[in-house]
XYZ file of C-alpha atoms in Angstrom:
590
model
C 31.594 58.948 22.139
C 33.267 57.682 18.924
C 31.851 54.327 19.558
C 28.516 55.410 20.038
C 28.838 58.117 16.985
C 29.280 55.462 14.275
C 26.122 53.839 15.133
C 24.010 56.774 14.798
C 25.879 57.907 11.382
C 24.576 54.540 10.012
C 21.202 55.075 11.032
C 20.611 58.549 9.631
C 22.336 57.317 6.204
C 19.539 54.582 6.890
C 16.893 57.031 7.492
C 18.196 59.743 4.791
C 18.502 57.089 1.648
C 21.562 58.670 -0.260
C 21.382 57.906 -3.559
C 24.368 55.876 -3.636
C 22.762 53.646 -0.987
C 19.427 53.509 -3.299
C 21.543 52.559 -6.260
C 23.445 49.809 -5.045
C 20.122 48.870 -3.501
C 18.760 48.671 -6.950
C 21.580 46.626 -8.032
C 21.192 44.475 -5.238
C 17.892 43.953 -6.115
C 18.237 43.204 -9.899
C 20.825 40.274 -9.073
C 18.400 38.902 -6.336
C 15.656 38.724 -8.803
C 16.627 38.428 -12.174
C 15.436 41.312 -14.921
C 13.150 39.393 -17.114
C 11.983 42.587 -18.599
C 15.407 43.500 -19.759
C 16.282 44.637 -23.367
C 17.322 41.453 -25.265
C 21.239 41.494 -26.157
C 21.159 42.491 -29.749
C 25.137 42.488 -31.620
C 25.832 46.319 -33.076
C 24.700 45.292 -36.496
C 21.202 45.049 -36.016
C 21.101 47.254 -32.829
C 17.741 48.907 -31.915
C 17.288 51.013 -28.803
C 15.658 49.365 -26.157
C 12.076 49.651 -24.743
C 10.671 52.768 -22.673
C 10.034 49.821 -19.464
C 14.184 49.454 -19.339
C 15.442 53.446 -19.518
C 15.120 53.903 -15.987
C 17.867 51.296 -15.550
C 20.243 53.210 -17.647
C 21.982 55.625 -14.729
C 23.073 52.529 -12.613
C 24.164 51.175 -16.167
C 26.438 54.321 -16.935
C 27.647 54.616 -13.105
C 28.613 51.228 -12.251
C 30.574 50.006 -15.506
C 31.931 47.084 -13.090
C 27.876 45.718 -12.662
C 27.488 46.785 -16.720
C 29.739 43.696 -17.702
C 28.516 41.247 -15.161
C 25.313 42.574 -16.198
C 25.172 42.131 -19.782
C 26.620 38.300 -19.128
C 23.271 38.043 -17.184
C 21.322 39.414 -20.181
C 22.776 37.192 -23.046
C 22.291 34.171 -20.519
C 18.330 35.143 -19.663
C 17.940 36.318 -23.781
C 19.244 32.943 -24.709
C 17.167 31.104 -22.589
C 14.153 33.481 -23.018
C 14.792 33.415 -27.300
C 14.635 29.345 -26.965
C 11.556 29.189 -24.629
C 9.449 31.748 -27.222
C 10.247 29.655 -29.525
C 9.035 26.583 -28.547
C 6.035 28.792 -26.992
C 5.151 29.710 -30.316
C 5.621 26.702 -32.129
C 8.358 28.297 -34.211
C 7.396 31.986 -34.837
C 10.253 34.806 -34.819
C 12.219 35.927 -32.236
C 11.279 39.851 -32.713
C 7.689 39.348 -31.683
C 8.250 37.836 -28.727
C 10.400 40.752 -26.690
C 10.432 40.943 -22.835
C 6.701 40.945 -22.543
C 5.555 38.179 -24.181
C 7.660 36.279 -22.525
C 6.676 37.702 -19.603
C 3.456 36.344 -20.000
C 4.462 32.694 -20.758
C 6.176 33.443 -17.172
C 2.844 34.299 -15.128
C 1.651 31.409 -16.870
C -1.400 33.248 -18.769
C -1.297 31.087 -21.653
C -1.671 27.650 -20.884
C 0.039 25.592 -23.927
C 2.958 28.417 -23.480
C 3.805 27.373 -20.116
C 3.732 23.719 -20.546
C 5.601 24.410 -23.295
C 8.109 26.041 -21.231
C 7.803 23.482 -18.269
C 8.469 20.783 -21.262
C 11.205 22.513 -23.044
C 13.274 24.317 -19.755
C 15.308 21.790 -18.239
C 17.284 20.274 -21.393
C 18.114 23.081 -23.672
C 19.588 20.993 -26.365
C 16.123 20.293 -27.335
C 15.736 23.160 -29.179
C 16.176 21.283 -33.005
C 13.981 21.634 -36.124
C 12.655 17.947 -35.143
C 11.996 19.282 -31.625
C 9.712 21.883 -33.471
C 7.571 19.261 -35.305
C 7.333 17.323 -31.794
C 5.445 20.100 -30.556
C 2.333 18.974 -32.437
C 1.933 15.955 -30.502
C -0.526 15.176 -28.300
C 0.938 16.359 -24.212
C -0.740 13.915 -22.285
C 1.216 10.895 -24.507
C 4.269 13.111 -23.810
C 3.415 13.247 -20.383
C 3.079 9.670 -19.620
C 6.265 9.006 -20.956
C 7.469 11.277 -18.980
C 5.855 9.557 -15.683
C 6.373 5.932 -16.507
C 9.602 4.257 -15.791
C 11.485 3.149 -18.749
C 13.431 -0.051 -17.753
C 10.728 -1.322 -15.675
C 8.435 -3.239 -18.139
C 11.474 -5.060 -19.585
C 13.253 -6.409 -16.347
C 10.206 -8.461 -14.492
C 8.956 -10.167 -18.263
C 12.683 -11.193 -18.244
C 12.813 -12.877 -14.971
C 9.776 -14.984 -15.208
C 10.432 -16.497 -18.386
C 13.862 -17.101 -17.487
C 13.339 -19.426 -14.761
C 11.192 -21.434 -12.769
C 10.445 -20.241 -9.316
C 10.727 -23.497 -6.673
C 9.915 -22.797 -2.894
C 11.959 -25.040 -0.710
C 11.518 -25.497 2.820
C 14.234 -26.655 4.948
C 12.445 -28.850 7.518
C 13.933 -31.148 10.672
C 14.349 -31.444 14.578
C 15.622 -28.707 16.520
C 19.998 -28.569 16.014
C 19.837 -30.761 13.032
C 21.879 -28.209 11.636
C 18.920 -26.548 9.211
C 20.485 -22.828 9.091
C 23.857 -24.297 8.596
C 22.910 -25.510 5.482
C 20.867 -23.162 4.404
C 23.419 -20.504 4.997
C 25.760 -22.939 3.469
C 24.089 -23.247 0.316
C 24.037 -19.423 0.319
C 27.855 -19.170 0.425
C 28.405 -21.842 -2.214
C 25.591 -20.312 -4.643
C 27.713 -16.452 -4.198
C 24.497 -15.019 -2.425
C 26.527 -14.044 1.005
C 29.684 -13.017 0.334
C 33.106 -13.962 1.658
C 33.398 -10.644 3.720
C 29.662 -10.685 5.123
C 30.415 -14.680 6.024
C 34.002 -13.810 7.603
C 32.129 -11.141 10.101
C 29.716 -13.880 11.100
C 32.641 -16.208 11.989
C 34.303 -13.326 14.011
C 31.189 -12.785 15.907
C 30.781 -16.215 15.996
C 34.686 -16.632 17.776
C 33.852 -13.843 20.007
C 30.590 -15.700 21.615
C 32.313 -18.990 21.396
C 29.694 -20.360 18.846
C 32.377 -21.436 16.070
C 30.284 -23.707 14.544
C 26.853 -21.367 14.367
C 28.444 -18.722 12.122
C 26.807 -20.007 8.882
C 23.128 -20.641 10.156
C 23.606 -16.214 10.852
C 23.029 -16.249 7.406
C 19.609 -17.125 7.952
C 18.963 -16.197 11.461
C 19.113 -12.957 11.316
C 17.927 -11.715 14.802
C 19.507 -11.262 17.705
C 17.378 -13.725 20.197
C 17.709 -16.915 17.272
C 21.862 -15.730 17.032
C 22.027 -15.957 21.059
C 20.290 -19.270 21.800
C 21.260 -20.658 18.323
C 17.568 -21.537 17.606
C 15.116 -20.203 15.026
C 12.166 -19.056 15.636
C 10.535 -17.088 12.693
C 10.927 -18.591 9.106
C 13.479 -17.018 7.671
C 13.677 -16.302 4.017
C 16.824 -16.327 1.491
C 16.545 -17.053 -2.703
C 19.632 -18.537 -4.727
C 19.511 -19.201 -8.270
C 21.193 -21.889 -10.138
C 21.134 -21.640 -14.068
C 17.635 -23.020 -14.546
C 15.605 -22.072 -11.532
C 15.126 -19.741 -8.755
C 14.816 -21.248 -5.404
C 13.422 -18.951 -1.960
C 14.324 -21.392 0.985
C 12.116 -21.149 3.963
C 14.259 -22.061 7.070
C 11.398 -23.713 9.235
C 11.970 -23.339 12.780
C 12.699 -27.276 14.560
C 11.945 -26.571 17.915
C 8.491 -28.038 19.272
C 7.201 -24.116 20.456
C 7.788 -22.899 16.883
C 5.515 -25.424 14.954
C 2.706 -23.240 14.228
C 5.643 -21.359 12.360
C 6.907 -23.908 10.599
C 3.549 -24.942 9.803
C 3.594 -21.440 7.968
C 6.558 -22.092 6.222
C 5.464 -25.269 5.123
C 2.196 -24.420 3.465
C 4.312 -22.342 0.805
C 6.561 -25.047 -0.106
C 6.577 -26.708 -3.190
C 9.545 -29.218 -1.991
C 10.400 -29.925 1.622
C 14.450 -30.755 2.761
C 14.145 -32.603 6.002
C 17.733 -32.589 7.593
C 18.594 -35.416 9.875
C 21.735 -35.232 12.158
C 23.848 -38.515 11.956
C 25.463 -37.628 15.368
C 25.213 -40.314 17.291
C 22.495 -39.765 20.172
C 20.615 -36.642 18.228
C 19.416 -38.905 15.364
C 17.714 -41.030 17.791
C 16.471 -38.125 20.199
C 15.080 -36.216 16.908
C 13.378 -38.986 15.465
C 11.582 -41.001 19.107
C 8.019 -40.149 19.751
C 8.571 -36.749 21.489
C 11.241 -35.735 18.715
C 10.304 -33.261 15.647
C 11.244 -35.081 12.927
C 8.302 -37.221 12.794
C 5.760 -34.491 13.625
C 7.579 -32.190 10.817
C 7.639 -34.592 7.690
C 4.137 -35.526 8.689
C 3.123 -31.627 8.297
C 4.995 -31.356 5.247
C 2.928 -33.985 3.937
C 0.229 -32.009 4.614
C 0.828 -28.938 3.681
C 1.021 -30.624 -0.055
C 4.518 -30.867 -0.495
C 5.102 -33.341 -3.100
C 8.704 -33.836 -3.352
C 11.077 -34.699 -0.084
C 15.143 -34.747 0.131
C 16.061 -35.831 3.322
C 19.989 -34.927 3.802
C 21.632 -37.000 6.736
C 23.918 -34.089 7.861
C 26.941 -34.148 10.595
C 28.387 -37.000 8.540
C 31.767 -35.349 8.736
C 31.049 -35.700 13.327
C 34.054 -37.840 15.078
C 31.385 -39.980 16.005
C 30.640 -40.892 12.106
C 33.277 -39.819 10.159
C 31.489 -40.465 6.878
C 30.742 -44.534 7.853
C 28.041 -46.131 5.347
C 26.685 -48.105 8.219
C 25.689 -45.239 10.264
C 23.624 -43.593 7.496
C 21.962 -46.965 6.295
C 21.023 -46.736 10.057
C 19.451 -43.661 10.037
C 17.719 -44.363 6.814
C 16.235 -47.653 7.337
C 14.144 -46.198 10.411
C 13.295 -43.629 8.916
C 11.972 -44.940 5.419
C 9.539 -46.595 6.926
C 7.331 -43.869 8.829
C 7.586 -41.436 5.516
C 6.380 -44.437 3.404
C 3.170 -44.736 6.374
C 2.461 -40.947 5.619
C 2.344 -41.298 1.855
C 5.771 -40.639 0.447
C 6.617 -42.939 -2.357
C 10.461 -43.755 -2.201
C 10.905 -44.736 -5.761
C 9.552 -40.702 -6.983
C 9.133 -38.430 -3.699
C 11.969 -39.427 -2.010
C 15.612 -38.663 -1.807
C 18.460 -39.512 0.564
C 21.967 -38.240 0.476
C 24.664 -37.419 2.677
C 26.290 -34.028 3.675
C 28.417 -32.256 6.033
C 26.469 -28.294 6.131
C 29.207 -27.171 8.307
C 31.971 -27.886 5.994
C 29.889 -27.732 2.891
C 30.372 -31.243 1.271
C 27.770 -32.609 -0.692
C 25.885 -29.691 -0.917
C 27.293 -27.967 -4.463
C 30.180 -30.430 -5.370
C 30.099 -34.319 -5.026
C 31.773 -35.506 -2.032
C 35.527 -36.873 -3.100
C 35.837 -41.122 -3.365
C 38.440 -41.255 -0.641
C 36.018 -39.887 1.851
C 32.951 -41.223 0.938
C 33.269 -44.369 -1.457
C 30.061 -45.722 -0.809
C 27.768 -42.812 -1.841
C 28.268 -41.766 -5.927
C 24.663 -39.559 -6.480
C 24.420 -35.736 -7.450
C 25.650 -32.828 -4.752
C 22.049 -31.814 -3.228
C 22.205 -28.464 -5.148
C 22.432 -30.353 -8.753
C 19.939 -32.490 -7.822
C 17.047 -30.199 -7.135
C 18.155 -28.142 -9.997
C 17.370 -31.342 -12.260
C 13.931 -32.102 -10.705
C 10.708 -32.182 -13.187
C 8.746 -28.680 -13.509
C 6.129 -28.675 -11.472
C 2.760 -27.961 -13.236
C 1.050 -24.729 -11.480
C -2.452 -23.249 -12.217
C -1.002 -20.506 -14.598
C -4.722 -19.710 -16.214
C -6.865 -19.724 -12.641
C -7.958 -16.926 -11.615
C -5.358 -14.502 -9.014
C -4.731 -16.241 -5.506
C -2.560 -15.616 -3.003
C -2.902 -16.405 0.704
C -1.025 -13.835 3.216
C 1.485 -15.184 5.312
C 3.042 -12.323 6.655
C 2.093 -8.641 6.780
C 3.790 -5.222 7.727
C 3.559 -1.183 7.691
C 6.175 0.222 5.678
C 4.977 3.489 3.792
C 1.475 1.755 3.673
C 0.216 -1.724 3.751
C 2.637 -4.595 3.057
C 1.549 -8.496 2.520
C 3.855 -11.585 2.003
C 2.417 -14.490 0.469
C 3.269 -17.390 -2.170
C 0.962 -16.849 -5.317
C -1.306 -20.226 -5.438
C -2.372 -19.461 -8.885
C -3.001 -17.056 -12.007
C -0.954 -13.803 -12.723
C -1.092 -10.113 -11.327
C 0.216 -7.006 -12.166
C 0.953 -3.686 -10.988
C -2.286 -1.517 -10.777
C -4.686 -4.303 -10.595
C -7.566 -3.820 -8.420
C -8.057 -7.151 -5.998
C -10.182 -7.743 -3.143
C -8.986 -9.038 -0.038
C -11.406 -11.981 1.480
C -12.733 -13.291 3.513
C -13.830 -8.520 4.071
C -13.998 -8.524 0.740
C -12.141 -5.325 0.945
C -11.223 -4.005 -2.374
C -7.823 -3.179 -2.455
C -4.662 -1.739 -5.374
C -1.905 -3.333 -5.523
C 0.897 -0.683 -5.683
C 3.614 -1.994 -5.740
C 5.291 -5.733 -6.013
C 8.236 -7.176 -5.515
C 9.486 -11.003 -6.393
C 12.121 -12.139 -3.768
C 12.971 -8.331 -2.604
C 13.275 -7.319 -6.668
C 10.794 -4.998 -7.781
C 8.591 -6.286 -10.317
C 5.233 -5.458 -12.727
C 4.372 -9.104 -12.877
C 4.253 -12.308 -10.843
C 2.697 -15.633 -11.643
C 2.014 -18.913 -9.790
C 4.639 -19.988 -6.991
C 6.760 -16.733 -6.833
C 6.993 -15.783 -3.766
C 6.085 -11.979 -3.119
C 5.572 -9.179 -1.861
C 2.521 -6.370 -2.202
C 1.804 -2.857 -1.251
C -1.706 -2.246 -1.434
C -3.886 0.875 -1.582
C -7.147 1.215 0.214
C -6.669 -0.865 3.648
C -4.937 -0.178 6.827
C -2.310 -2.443 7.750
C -4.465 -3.492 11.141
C -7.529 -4.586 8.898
C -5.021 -7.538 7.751
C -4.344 -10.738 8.892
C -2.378 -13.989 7.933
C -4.817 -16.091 6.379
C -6.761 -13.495 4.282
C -6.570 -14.318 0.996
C -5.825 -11.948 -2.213
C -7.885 -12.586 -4.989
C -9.250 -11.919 -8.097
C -12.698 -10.026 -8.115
C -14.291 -11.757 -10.884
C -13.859 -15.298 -8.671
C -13.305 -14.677 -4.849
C -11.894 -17.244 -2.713
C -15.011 -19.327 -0.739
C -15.095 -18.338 2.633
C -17.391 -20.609 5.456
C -17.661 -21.434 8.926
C -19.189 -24.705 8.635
C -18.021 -27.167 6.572
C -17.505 -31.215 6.548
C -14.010 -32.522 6.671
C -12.650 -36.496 5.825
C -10.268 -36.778 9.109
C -7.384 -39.215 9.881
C -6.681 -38.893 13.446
C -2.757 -39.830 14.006
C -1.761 -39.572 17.698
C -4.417 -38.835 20.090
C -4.370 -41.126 23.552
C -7.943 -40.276 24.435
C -11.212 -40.386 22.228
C -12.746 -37.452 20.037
C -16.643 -37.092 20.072
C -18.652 -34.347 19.130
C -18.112 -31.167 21.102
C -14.284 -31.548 21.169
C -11.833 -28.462 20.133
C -8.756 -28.360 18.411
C -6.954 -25.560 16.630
C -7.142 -25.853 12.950
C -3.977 -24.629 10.672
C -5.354 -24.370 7.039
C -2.720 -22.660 4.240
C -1.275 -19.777 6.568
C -4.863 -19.651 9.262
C -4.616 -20.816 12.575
C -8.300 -20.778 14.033
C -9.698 -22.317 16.444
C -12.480 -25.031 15.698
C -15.276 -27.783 17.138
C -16.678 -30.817 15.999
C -20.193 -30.371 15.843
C -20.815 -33.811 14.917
C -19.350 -37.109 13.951
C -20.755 -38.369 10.548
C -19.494 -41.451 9.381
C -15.933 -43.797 9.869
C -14.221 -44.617 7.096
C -12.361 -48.361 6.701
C -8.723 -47.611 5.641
C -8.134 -50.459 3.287
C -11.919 -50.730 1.966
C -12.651 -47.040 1.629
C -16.290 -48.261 2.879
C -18.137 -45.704 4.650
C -20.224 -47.112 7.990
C -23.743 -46.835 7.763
C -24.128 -45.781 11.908
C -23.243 -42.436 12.951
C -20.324 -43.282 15.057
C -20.062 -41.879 19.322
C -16.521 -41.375 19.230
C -13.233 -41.704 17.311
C -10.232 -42.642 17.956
C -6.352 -42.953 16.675
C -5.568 -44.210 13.798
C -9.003 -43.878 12.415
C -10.656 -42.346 9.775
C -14.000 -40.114 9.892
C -16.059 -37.926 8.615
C -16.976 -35.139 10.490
C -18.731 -32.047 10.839
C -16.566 -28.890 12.090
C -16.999 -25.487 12.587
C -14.815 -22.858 12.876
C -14.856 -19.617 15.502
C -15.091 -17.049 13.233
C -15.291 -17.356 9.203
C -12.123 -17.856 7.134
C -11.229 -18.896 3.760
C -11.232 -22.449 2.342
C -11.786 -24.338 -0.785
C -12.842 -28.317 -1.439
C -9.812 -30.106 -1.825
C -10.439 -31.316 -4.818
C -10.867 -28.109 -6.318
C -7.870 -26.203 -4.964
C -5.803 -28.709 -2.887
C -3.882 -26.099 -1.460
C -6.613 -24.375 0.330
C -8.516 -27.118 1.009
C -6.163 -29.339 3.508
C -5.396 -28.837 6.857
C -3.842 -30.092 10.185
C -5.347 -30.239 13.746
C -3.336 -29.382 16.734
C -4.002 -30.084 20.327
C -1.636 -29.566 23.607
C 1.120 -28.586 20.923
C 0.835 -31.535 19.152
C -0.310 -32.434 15.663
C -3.352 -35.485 16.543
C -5.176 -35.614 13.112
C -4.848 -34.548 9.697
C -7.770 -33.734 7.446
C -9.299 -32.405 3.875
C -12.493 -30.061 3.317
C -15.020 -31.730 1.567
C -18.096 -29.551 1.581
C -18.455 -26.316 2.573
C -21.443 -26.184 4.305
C -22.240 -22.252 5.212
């Protein structure tokens, strides 16, 4: 019974309502939500009895003199805080004429300039100063956009683009030349990977028995390239030396990742081609089937103007730094970049390194091992290469390479010419879909500002991330980019064993669009070493000939004449995964 008695005790005190239980109640209840209303703490001096609103509080007050203390604590804090925010809700008037219930109505939020005032004033209370006062007679919305912008953020981006010069480099060459090695390399010399991240890759490295791969991880960062040791995407890293910033663009060399490296390629202001001096890979890598060839020839193409080629695995047993091996490999070389328009006295460079163990990359490579070979470390000679001139006053343009969902609509590109900011409204051709840029980032720092050959990244406003693909092109409203599907191209075919006639289909790569095009008719041939156009419309063409030639395209896509904007107006054709012909846009015809 005495188990089920104290039960029922509790509910009839429940159901009776004592009056201690109401009390403590109303305690209860005034700490749970806090007495605004309550008389303002006034020292004895100038003590005057509170309002009618507060006397029914007194009998707890008398009762509970534990709660009284606590209580009046509560009361100076609210009175302080209440005193400060009438105050600055009145511009400055006197604390007596604002008691519990004007502030009470700055609370509701009756008033509006009260309670912005309050919202303005409430979370630092320091502000409360006879300057403060005079503040109040400023305009809100300035104070409110202060209050929204970001205050370091202007500063940092103007910084970093007068600072230095922003070079693209793509790291080009046949497939285990050793491109990742050296581009993860260079990333360890140049402090951008650091000495525990590097260690873990050589653990992991051990543990697979892959020794030698641990610095390409650098690069390839995903778990299928890490496995077979091959790269597939283009990866992306930036180092900066004291006068530039460089992004490398680690093209993948194997011959079922060129339309990749093609991608890579077209955002490259200077292309590394990496030759292996191992005896046996040099010569597989460079024979007809080989990708060294096929990738110099697209970096010619894709408007690269400047080429290093480093002859790497000079430190292999089967070189072990010998002058005679690299003359080797540069003598058969020379001769096939000099056919596709490299000029050896300006565009090109040769030098010899060892990515693996680093030499010749950041510090020159010591006399004992390497007599013969005196020049700059690779790193201090791109760092002392001319400025290249970009199109800083054209109008905004920036082809997309890449795009992603993340929070909205993401695009990657290299910016072809002009300037953006943050907030700019752009369309997006060839849709013309007007779009906000949102957000921007150069080389994965946040920015307000890029210019011509930063590479970057943009969140835009106003399109869904399926409505995008590579090959659109961002640009400035005032001067879209031309789009066509017709258009006549000069042609130089380069490998092709049968002829091309009319009717023939290829796919086209043009800056970062692969599309699929025909010839729709053959217009004239051109002589190589006259320039003379023929006056018959020729039947066919063939390699190593020149034409003009009508194409069009599948669908429509954007393009320029080259001689306008060189950039957009050159492109490659592919057949059978193989690069035949090479080609630029000279009229766009619808």
């Amino acid at each position: 019974m005495s188990n089920n008695a104290a039960p029922d005790s509790w509910e009839q005190q429940a159901d009776v309502g004592t009056p201690e239980t109401v009390e403590s109640k109303d305690v209860s209840t005034k700490f749970s939500t806090l007495n605004v209303n309550a008389a303002e703490f006034v020292p004895s001096f100038s003590y005057s009895p509170p309002q009618e609103e507060n006397k029914t509080d007194s009998p707890v007050e008398s009762e509970s003199p534990v709660t009284n203390g606590l209580y009046i604590l509560l009361q100076i804090v609210l009175n302080t805080c209440k005193v400060g925010l009438c105050v600055t809700a009145g511009g400055g008037s006197t604390v007596a004429g604002h008691d519990g219930e004007g502030c009470e109505e700055s609370e509701s939020g009756v008033p509006a300039d009260s309670w912005e005032a309050v919202a303005e004033y409430s979370d630092p209370p320091t502000l409360l100063t006879p300057d403060d006062e005079d503040l109040d007679d400023e305009e809100e919305d300035g104070e409110e956009e202060v209050v929204v912008k970001p205050k370091k953020k202007p500063v940092r981006p103007e910084e970093t683009r007068s600072k230095k010069e922003h070079v693209n480099v793509v790291i080009i060459g046949h497939v285990d030349a050793g491109k990742s090695t050296i581009g993860g390399q260079i990333m360890a010399l140049t402090g951008m990977v650091d000495k525990r991240t590097l260690e873990k890759y050589e653990r992991e490295a051990k543990e697979r028995s892959r020794e030698s791969w641990y610095l390409s991880w650098a690069l390839d960062t995903n778990q299928e390239e890490r496995e077979k040791g091959k790269t597939v995407e283009v990866g992306r890293a930036y180092f900066e030396t004291d006068k530039k910033h460089f992004t490398i663009l680690d093209a993948p060399g194997h011959k079922s990742f060129v339309p990749n490296m093609i991608g890579g390629a077209a955002q490259a202001d200077l292309a590394v081609l990496v030759i292996s001096a191992r005896k046996g890979e040099f010569e597989t890598g460079f024979d007809r089937g080989g990708q060294t060839r096929e990738h110099a020839m697209l970096a010619k193409t894709a408007g690269v103007k400047h080429m290093v080629v480093l002859i790497n695995k000079m430190d292999d047993p089967t070189v072990q730094w010998s002058e005679d091996r690299y003359n080797e490999c540069r003598d058969k070389i020379l001769p096939y970049l000099k056919k596709l328009g490299f000029n050896p006295a300006k565009d090109l460079t040769f030098m010899p390194v060892s990515g693996l163990t680093g030499l010749g990359l950041k510090e020159q490579i010591d006399e004992k091992l390497c007599p013969w070979y005196r020049g700059d470390p690779f790193i201090t000679f791109i760092d002392n290469l001319p400025s290249l001139n970009r199109k800083m006053d054209g109008p905004f343009l920036m082809p997309v390479v890449e795009k992603y969902k993340d929070m909205g609509t993401v695009v990657m590109g290299k910016v072809e010419s002009g300037e953006m900011k943050k907030g700019q409204s752009l369309i997006l051709m060839p849709n013309r879909t007007p779009v906000v840029v949102d957000q921007l980032w150069s080389d994965d720092e946040e920015v307000t500002f890029v210019g011509p050959g930063e590479n970057i990244k943009v969140k835009l406003k106003g399109i869904e991330e399926e409505d995008v693909s590579p090959g659109f092109v961002l640009c400035d409203p005032s001067s879209p980019a031309k789009t066509g599907k017709v258009f006549d191209a000069q042609v130089v075919i380069l490998e092709h064993k049968s002829i091309i006639c009319a009717g023939y289909s290829a796919v086209m790569h043009i800056h970062c669009v692969a599309e699929e095009v025909t010839v729709k008719a053959l217009i004239c041939l051109i002589d190589k070493k006259t320039g003379e156009k023929t006056k018959t419309r020729p039947r066919f063409v063939k390699q190593d000939q020149v034409a003009i030639m009508r194409i069009e395209c599948a669908g429509v896509i954007c393009l320029e004449q080259f001689k306008l904007f060189p950039q957009m107006g050159r492109f490659t054709l592919r057949d059978e995964g193989k690069t035949i012909a090479i080609g630029k846009v000279l009229k766009i015809i619808e």
